[in-house]
Coordinates of C-alpha atoms in Angstrom, one line a residue:
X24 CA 10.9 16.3 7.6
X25 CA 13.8 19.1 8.0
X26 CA 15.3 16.7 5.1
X27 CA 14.8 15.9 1.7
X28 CA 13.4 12.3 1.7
X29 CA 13.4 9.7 -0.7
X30 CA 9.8 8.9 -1.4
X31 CA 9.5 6.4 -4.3
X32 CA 11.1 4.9 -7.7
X33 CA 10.3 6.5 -11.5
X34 CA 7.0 7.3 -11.2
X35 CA 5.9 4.6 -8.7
X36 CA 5.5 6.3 -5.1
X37 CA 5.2 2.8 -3.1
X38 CA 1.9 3.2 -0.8
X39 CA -0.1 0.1 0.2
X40 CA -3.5 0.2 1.0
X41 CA -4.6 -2.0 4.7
X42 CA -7.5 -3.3 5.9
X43 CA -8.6 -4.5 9.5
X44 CA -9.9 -7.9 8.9
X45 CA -12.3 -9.7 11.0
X46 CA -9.7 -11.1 14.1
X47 CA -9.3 -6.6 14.1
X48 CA -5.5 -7.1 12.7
X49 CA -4.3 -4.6 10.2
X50 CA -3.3 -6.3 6.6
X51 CA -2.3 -5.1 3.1
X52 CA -5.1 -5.4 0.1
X53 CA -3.3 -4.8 -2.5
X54 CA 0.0 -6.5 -4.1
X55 CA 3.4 -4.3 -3.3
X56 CA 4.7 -3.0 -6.7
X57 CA 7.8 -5.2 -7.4
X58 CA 10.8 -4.3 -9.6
X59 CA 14.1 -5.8 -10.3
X60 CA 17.7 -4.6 -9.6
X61 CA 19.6 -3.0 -12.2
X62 CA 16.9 -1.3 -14.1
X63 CA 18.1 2.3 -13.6
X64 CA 15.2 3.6 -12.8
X65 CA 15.6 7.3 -10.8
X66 CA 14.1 8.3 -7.1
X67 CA 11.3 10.2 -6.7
X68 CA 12.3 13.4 -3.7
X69 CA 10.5 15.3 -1.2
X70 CA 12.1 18.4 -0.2
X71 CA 11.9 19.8 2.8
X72 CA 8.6 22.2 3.2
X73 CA 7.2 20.2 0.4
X74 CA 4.1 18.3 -0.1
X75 CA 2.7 14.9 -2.2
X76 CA 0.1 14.7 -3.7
X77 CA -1.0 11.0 -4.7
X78 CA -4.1 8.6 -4.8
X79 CA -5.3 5.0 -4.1
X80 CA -8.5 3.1 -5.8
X81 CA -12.0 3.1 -4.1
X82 CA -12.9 -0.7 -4.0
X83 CA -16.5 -1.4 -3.6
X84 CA -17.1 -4.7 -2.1
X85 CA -19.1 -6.5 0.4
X86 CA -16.8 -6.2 3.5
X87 CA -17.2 -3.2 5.3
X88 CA -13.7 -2.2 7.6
X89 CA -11.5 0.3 8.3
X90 CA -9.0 0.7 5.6
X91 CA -5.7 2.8 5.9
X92 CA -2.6 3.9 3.9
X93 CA 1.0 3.0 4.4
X94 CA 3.9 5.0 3.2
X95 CA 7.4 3.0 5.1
X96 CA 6.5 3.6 8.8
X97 CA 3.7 6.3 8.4
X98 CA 0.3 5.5 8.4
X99 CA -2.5 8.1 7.8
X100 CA -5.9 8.4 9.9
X101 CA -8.1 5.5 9.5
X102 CA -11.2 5.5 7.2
X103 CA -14.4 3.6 6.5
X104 CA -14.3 1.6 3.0
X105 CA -15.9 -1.9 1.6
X106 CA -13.5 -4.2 -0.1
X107 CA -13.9 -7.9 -1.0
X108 CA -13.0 -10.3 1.5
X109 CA -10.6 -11.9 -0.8
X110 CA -8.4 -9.1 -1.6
X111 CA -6.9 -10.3 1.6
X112 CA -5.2 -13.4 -0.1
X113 CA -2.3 -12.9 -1.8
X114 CA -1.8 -13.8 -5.9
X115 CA 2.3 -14.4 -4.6
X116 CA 3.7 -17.6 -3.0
X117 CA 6.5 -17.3 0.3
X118 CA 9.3 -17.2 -2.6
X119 CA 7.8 -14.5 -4.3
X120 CA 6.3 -16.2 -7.4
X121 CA 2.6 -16.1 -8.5
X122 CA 0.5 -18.7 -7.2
X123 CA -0.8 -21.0 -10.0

């Protein structure tokens, strides 16, 4: 970017991991962090000419797909991982509230 960037929240830098699953479509593995409004929590910034530097867990699992990593609208190069079929289910409800 020729502009600094807003790239995350406090120390949180909000990536989400994807996974193909079986029909070949791309969805996320892992639950987005989720904060509340007024918390004044500060943005993280990328400068222009900079770089980040972050990290996602290696899941070991049974299901073996292509797995990427979504920052907003970028996505990086797809790569081989195993996951657990079931990390495909979300623990949240339409409304946003954890499934009992």
């Amino acid at each position: 970017e020729n502009d600094t960037i807003i790239i995350g929240l406090q120390e949180i830098i909000p990536i989400e991991l994807e996974a193909k699953d079986k029909s070949g479509k791309w969805k996320p593995i892992e639950e987005k962090y989720r904060h509340s409004c007024g918390t004044g929590i500060g943005y993280i910034y990328l400068a222009p000419e900079n770089v980040v530097l972050t990290s996602v867990f290696v899941y070991d699992g049974d299901y073996k797909t292509k797995l990427r990593i979504k920052l907003g609208k970028s996505y990086s190069n797809e790569f081989y991982g195993k996951i657990n079929h079931n990390q495909f289910e979300s623990k949240y409800n339409a409304n946003g509230n954890l499934k009992r």
